[in-house]
Amino acid sequence: MRGVLLAPDLVHLTYESVIAGRRARRSSLWRKGEGDTGWRLYYHQGSPVPEG
Protein backbone atom coordinates (compact mmCIF):
# COMPACT_ATOMS: atom_id res chain seq x y z
CA MET A 1 0.00 0.00 0.00
CA ARG A 2 1.26 3.45 -0.88
CA GLY A 3 -0.24 6.78 0.11
CA VAL A 4 0.36 10.25 -1.28
CA LEU A 5 -0.86 13.37 0.51
CA LEU A 6 -2.48 15.54 -2.17
CA ALA A 7 -3.77 18.22 0.21
CA PRO A 8 -4.05 18.53 4.01
CA ASP A 9 -7.42 16.72 3.89
CA LEU A 10 -6.98 14.46 0.81
CA VAL A 11 -4.92 11.24 0.42
CA HIS A 12 -4.50 9.01 -2.66
CA LEU A 13 -3.91 5.31 -1.82
CA THR A 14 -2.80 2.64 -4.29
CA TYR A 15 -2.44 -1.08 -3.65
CA GLU A 16 -2.83 -4.49 -5.28
CA SER A 17 -5.32 -7.10 -4.09
CA VAL A 18 -5.59 -10.83 -4.70
CA ILE A 19 -9.00 -12.46 -4.24
CA ALA A 20 -9.51 -16.10 -5.21
CA GLY A 21 -6.30 -15.95 -7.27
CA ARG A 22 -7.39 -12.89 -9.27
CA ARG A 23 -5.23 -9.77 -9.00
CA ALA A 24 -6.43 -6.19 -9.26
CA ARG A 25 -4.72 -2.82 -8.94
CA ARG A 26 -6.73 -0.51 -6.73
CA SER A 27 -6.79 3.23 -6.25
CA SER A 28 -8.79 5.27 -3.78
CA LEU A 29 -9.17 8.85 -2.59
CA TRP A 30 -9.80 9.55 1.10
CA ARG A 31 -11.02 12.88 2.47
CA LYS A 32 -10.85 13.98 6.07
CA GLY A 33 -14.29 14.91 7.31
CA GLU A 34 -15.39 17.86 9.38
CA GLY A 35 -15.14 17.57 13.16
CA ASP A 36 -14.82 14.02 14.51
CA THR A 37 -16.01 12.17 11.40
CA GLY A 38 -12.46 11.03 10.53
CA TRP A 39 -11.33 9.89 7.09
CA ARG A 40 -13.96 8.80 4.57
CA LEU A 41 -13.68 7.02 1.24
CA TYR A 42 -14.49 9.50 -1.53
CA TYR A 43 -13.63 7.49 -4.68
CA HIS A 44 -12.42 3.94 -5.47
CA GLN A 45 -11.42 2.13 -8.67
CA GLY A 46 -10.19 -1.41 -9.22
CA SER A 47 -8.61 -2.59 -12.50
CA PRO A 48 -8.04 -6.30 -13.16
CA VAL A 49 -4.46 -7.40 -13.85
CA PRO A 50 -4.25 -9.75 -16.85
CA GLU A 51 -2.94 -13.24 -16.11
CA GLY A 52 0.63 -13.98 -17.10
CSV table of C-alpha atoms in Angstrom, one decimal:
chain,number,residue,atom,x,y,z
A,1,MET,CA,0.0,0.0,0.0
A,2,ARG,CA,1.3,3.5,-0.9
A,3,GLY,CA,-0.2,6.8,0.1
A,4,VAL,CA,0.4,10.3,-1.3
A,5,LEU,CA,-0.9,13.4,0.5
A,6,LEU,CA,-2.5,15.5,-2.2
A,7,ALA,CA,-3.8,18.2,0.2
A,8,PRO,CA,-4.0,18.5,4.0
A,9,ASP,CA,-7.4,16.7,3.9
A,10,LEU,CA,-7.0,14.5,0.8
A,11,VAL,CA,-4.9,11.2,0.4
A,12,HIS,CA,-4.5,9.0,-2.7
A,13,LEU,CA,-3.9,5.3,-1.8
A,14,THR,CA,-2.8,2.6,-4.3
A,15,TYR,CA,-2.4,-1.1,-3.6
A,16,GLU,CA,-2.8,-4.5,-5.3
A,17,SER,CA,-5.3,-7.1,-4.1
A,18,VAL,CA,-5.6,-10.8,-4.7
A,19,ILE,CA,-9.0,-12.5,-4.2
A,20,ALA,CA,-9.5,-16.1,-5.2
A,21,GLY,CA,-6.3,-15.9,-7.3
A,22,ARG,CA,-7.4,-12.9,-9.3
A,23,ARG,CA,-5.2,-9.8,-9.0
A,24,ALA,CA,-6.4,-6.2,-9.3
A,25,ARG,CA,-4.7,-2.8,-8.9
A,26,ARG,CA,-6.7,-0.5,-6.7
A,27,SER,CA,-6.8,3.2,-6.2
A,28,SER,CA,-8.8,5.3,-3.8
A,29,LEU,CA,-9.2,8.8,-2.6
A,30,TRP,CA,-9.8,9.5,1.1
A,31,ARG,CA,-11.0,12.9,2.5
A,32,LYS,CA,-10.8,14.0,6.1
A,33,GLY,CA,-14.3,14.9,7.3
A,34,GLU,CA,-15.4,17.9,9.4
A,35,GLY,CA,-15.1,17.6,13.2
A,36,ASP,CA,-14.8,14.0,14.5
A,37,THR,CA,-16.0,12.2,11.4
A,38,GLY,CA,-12.5,11.0,10.5
A,39,TRP,CA,-11.3,9.9,7.1
A,40,ARG,CA,-14.0,8.8,4.6
A,41,LEU,CA,-13.7,7.0,1.2
A,42,TYR,CA,-14.5,9.5,-1.5
A,43,TYR,CA,-13.6,7.5,-4.7
A,44,HIS,CA,-12.4,3.9,-5.5
A,45,GLN,CA,-11.4,2.1,-8.7
A,46,GLY,CA,-10.2,-1.4,-9.2
A,47,SER,CA,-8.6,-2.6,-12.5
A,48,PRO,CA,-8.0,-6.3,-13.2
A,49,VAL,CA,-4.5,-7.4,-13.8
A,50,PRO,CA,-4.2,-9.7,-16.9
A,51,GLU,CA,-2.9,-13.2,-16.1
A,52,GLY,CA,0.6,-14.0,-17.1
